[in-house]
Coordinates of C-alpha atoms in Angstrom, one line a residue:
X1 CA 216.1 222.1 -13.8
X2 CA 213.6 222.8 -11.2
X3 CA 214.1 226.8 -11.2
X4 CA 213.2 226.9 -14.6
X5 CA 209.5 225.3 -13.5
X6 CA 209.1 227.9 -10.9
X7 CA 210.2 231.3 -12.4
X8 CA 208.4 233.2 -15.2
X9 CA 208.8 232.4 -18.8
X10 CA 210.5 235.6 -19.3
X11 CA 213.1 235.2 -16.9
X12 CA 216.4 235.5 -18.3
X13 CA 219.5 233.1 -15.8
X14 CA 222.9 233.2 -16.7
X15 CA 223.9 229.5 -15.0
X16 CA 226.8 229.8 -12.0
X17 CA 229.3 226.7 -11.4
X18 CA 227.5 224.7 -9.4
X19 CA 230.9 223.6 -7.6
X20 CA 230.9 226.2 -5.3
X21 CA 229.0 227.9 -2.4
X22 CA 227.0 230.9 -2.5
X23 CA 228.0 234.0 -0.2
X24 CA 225.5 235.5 2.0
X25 CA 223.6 238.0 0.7
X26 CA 222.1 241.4 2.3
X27 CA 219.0 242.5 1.5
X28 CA 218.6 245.6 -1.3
X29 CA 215.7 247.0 -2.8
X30 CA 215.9 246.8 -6.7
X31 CA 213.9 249.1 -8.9
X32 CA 211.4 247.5 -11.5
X33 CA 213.2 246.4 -14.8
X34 CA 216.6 246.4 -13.5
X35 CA 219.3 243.5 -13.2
X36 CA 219.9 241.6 -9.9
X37 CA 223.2 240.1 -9.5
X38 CA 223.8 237.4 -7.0
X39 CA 227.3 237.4 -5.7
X40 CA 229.0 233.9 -5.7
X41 CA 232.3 232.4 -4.5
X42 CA 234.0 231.6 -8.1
X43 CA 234.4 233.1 -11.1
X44 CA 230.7 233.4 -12.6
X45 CA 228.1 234.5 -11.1
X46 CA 223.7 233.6 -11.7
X47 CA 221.7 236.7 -13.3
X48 CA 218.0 236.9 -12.7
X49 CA 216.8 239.7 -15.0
X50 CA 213.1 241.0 -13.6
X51 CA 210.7 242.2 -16.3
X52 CA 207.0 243.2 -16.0
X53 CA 204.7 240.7 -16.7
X54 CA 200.8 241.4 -18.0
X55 CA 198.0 240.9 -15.2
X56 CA 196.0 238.0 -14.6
X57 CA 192.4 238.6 -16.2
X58 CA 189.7 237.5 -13.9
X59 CA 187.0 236.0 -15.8
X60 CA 184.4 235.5 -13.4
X61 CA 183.3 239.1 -11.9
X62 CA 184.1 239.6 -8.6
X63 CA 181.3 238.7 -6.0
X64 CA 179.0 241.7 -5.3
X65 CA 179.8 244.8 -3.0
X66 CA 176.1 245.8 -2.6
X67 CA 177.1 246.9 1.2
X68 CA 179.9 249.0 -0.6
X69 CA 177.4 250.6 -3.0
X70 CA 174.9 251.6 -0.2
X71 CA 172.3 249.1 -1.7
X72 CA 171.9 250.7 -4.8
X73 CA 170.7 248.0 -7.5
X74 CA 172.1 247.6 -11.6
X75 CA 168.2 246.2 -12.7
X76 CA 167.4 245.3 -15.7
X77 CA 163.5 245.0 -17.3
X78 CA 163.3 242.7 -20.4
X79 CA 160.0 243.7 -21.6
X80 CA 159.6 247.8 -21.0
X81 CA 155.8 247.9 -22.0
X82 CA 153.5 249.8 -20.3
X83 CA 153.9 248.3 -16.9
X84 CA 157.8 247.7 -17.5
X85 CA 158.2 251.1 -17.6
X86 CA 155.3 251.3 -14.9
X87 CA 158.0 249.9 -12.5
X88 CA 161.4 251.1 -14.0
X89 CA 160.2 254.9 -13.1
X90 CA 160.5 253.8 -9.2
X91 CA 163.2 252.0 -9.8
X92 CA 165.3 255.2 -11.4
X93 CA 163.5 257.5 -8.9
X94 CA 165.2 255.7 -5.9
X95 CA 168.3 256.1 -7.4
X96 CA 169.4 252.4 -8.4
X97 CA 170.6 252.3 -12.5
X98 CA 168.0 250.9 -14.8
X99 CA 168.7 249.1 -18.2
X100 CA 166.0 247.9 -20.6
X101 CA 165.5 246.0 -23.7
X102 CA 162.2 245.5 -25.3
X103 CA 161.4 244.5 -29.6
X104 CA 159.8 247.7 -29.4
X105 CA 162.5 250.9 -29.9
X106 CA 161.4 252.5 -26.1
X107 CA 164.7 254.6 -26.4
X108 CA 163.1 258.1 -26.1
X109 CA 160.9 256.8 -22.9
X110 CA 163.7 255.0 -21.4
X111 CA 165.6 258.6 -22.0
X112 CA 163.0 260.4 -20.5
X113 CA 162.9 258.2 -17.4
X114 CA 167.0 257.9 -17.0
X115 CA 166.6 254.2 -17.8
X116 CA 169.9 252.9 -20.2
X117 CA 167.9 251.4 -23.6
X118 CA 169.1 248.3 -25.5
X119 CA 168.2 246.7 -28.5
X120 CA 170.1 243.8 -28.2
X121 CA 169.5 241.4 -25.3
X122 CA 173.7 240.5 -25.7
X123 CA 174.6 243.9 -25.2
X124 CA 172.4 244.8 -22.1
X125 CA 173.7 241.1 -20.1
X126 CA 177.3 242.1 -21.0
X127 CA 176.5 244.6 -18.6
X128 CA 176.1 241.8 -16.1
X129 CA 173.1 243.7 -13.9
X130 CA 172.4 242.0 -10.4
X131 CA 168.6 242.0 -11.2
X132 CA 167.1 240.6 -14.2
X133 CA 163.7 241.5 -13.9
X134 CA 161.2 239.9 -16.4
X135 CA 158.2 241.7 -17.4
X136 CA 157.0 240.4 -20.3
X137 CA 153.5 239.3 -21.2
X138 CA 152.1 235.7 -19.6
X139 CA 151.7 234.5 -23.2
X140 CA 155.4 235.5 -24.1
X141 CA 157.4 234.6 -21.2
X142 CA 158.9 231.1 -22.0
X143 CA 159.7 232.2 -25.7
X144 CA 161.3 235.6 -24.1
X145 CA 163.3 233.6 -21.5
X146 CA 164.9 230.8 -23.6
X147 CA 165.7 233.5 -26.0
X148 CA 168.1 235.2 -23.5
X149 CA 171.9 234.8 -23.7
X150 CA 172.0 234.3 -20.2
X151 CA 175.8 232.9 -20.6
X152 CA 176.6 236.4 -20.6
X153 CA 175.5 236.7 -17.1
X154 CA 177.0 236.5 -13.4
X155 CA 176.4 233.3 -12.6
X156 CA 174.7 234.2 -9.5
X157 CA 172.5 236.9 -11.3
X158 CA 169.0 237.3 -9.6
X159 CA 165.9 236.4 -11.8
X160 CA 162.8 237.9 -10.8
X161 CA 159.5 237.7 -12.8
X162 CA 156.3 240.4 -12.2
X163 CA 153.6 237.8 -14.1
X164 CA 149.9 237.8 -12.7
X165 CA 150.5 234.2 -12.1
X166 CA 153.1 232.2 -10.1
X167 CA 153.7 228.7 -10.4
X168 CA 154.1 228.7 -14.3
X169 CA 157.3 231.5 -14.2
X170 CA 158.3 229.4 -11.0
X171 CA 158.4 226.2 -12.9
X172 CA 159.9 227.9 -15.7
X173 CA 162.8 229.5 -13.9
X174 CA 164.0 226.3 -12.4
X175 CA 163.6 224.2 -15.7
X176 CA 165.5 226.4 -17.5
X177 CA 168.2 228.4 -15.2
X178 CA 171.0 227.0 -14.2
X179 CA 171.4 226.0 -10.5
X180 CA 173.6 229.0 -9.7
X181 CA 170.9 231.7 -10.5
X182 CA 168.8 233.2 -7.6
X183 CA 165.2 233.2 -7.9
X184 CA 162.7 235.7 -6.5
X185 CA 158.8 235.1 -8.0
X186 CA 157.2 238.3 -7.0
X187 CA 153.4 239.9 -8.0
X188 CA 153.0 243.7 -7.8
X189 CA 149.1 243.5 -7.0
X190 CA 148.6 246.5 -9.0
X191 CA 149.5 248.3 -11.9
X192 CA 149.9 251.8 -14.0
X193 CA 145.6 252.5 -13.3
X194 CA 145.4 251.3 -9.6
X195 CA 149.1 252.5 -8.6
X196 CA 149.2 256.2 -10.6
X197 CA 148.6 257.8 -7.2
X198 CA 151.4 256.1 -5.2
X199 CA 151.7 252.0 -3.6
X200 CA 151.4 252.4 -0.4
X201 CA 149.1 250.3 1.2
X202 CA 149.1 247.9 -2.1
X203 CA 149.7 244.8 -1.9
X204 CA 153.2 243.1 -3.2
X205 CA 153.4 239.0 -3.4
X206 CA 156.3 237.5 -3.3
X207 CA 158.1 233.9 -3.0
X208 CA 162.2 233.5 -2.5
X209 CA 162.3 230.6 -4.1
X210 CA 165.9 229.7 -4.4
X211 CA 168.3 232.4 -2.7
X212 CA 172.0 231.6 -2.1
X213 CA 172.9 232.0 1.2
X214 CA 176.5 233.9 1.1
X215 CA 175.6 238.1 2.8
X216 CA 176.1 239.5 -0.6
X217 CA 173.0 237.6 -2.6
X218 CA 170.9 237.7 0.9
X219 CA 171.4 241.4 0.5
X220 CA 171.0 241.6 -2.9
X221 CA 167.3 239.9 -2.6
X222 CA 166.7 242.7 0.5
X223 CA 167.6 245.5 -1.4
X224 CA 165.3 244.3 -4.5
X225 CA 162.6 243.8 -1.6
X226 CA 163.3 246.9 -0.4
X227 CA 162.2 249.1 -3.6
X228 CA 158.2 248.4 -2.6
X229 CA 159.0 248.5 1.3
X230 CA 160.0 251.9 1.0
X231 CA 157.0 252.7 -1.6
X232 CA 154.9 252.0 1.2
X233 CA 153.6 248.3 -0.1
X234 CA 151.8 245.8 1.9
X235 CA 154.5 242.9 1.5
X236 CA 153.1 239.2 1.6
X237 CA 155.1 236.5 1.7
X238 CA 153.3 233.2 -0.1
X239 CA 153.9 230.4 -1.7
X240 CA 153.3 230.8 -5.6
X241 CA 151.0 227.9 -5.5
X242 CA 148.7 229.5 -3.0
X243 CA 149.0 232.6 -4.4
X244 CA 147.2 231.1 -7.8
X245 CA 144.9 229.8 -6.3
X246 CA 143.9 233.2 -4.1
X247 CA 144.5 234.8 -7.3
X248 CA 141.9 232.7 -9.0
X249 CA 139.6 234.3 -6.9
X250 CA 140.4 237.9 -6.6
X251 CA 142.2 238.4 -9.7
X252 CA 140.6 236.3 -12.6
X253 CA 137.3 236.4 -11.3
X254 CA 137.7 240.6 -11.0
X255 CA 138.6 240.4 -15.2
X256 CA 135.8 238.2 -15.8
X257 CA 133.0 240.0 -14.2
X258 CA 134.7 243.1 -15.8
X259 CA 134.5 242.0 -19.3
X260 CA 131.4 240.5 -19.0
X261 CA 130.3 243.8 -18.3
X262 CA 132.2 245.5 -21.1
X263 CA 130.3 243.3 -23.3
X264 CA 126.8 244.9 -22.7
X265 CA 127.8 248.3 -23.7
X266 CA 127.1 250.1 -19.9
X267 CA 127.1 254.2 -20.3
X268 CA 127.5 256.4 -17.9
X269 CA 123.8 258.1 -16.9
X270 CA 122.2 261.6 -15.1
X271 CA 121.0 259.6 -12.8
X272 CA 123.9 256.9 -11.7
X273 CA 124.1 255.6 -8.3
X274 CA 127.6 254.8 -6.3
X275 CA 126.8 250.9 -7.4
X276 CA 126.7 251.6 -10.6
X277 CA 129.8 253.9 -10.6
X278 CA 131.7 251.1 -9.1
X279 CA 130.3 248.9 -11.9
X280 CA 131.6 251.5 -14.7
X281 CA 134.9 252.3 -13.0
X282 CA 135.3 248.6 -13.0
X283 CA 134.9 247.8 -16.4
X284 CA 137.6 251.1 -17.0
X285 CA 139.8 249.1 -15.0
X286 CA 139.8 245.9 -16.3
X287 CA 139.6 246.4 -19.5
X288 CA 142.6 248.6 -19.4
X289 CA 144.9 245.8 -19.3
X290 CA 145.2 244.1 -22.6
X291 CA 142.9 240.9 -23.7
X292 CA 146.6 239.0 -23.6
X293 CA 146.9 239.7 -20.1
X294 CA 143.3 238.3 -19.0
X295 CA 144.0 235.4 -21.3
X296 CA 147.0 234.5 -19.7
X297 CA 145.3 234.5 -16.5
X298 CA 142.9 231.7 -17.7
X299 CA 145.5 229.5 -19.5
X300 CA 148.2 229.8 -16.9
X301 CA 146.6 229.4 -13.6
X302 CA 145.0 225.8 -12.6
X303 CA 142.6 227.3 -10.7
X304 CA 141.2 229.5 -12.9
X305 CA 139.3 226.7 -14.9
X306 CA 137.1 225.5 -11.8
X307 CA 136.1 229.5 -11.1
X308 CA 134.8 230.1 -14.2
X309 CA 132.7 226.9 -14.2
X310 CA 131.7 227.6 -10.7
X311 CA 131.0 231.8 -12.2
X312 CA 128.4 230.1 -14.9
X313 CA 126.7 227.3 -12.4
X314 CA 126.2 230.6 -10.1
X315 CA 124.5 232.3 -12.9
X316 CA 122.7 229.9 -13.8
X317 CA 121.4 228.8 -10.5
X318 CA 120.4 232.4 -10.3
X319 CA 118.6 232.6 -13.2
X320 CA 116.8 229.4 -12.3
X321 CA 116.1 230.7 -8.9
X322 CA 114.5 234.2 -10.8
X323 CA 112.3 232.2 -13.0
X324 CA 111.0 230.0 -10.4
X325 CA 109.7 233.2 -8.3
X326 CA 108.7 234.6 -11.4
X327 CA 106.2 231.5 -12.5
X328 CA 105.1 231.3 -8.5
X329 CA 103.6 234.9 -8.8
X330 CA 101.9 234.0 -12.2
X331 CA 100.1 231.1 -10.3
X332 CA 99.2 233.5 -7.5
X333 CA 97.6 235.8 -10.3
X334 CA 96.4 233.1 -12.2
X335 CA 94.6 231.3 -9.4
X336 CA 92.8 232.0 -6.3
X337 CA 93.8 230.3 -2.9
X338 CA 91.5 227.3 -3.2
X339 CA 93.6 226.0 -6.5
X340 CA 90.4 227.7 -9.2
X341 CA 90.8 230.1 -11.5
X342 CA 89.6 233.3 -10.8
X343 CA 86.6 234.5 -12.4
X344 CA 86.5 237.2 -14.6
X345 CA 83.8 239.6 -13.5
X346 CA 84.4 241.5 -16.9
X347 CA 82.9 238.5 -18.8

């Protein structure tokens, strides 16, 4: 019978002859629950007994209402180190809601800052945030990244890394997310030691590098943009493969010339000039960040190979060039201007 295809399960129908012709019926409204009789020419008559039936669970979460929530972001850091938690401080302080999961038990910092704490990475992507933000070590992030249950997620959750270097998290991201993810490869050019005293004026990299194009995940990338826009941050658009190789230059080579300089031992003097106080401050700096962080910057940029071959030819060149003046004013000493050796009037 084709009713019994089209009404519920739990739909009870007491059958009517089907010899005769069914009355015209007038219109009544029936509370929830009770019994609807259908008046019919003969001598039975066709009950449809209503019941309530359970609601249809949507498993797929509805799409974002960012517009709805005045922009206001669910971000969560994987990694809260020193310069997750560097970042997740702004984040809490413009009002968005911050969640965090690190190996490390952060749970009294996170407290501290009004950032939600998790020690298991299922727990914090049940909460299906519409940032993922990865800020772990260079070294780290592949291992920290395929360890993710990121079947747990909104399929169109945002993925944004904060590494030093580009193309490797872009490369990564798109090898090993699925194509419904959104991608935004961004590089705060500063951290905790160069940023205490506020970002404006820094500078803030960054490459949209797959962003769907429905309003909601075009605003959802805005609003993430936003957060150093309001800070006060210089904001570059580049491609992460020119970035590396920029940051070859400004970046690595900065480290280098840092560490080198940590490795002869300077110390601050009564007499120090404003040379030599950029020199100290910069060694401070430097080697603030952590030896994993510099290392990273060698092994995961291209570019950084060919500067630091380039770094010893230059010193090398200059040392050459030192020695050369050195053993031309030895010959002037040694000899007078016709080629002969002076004489000694002492002898």
């Amino acid at each position: 019978m084709l009713l019994s295809r089209v009404l519920p399960s739990n739909t009870t129908l007491l059958p009517a002859s089907s010899r005769t012709r069914a009355a015209p019926l007038r219109c009544h409204r029936v509370p929830v629950g009770r019994a609807i009789t259908v008046p019919v020419r003969c001598r039975s008559t066709m009950t449809i007994q209503a019941r309530d039936t359970p609601p249809v669970l949507d498993i797929e979460p509805q799409p974002l209402k960012l517009l709805d929530r005045g922009t206001k972001l669910k971000i969560a850091v994987i990694g809260f180190g020193n310069f997750g938690q560097f970042l997740a401080r702004t984040f809490a302080a413009q009002g968005h809601e911050v969640l965090a999961y690190s190996r490390t038990d952060y749970s009294d910092t996170a407290r501290s800052l009004g950032v939600a704490f998790f020690d298991n990475q299922h727990d914090l992507c049940e909460q299906h945030p519409d940032v993922l933000l990865l800020s772990t070590s260079i070294l780290s992030a592949e291992a920290v990244l395929r360890s993710l249950p990121i079947q747990r997620l909104r399929r169109s959750t945002l993925f944004v890394d904060v590494l030093s270097v580009k193309e490797f998290p872009r490369n990564l991201f798109l090898q090993l997310l699925p194509p419904d993810f959104d991608i935004l490869c961004t590089h705060p050019m500063f951290g905790p030691e160069s940023g205490k005293h506020g970002w404006a004026g820094l500078p803030f990299v960054y490459d949209k590098v797959r962003i769907g194009d429905s309003d909601d995940r075009v605003e959802r990338c805005h609003a993430f943009l936003e957060i150093f826009e309001r800070e006060g941050c210089r904001m570059v658009e580049m491609s992460c493969a020119e970035h590396d190789e920029t940051a070859a230059e400004i970046q690595f080579l900065t480290h280098t010339i840092g560490r080198v300089l940590a490795k002869l031992d300077l110390k601050s003097t009564p007499i120090n000039t404003k040379g030599y106080e950029t020199l100290l401050n910069l060694v401070q700096n430097t080697c603030s960040d952590s030896y994993e962080l510099y290392n990273g910057l060698f092994i995961y940029n291209k570019n950084s190979t060919e500067l630091i071959e380039k770094l010893d030819g230059a010193l090398d060149g200059m040392k050459k060039e030192l020695f050369d003046r050195l053993h031309g004013i030895f010959r002037e000493q040694l000899f007078d201007s016709s080629g002969r050796r002076p004489i000694d009037v002492g002898n």
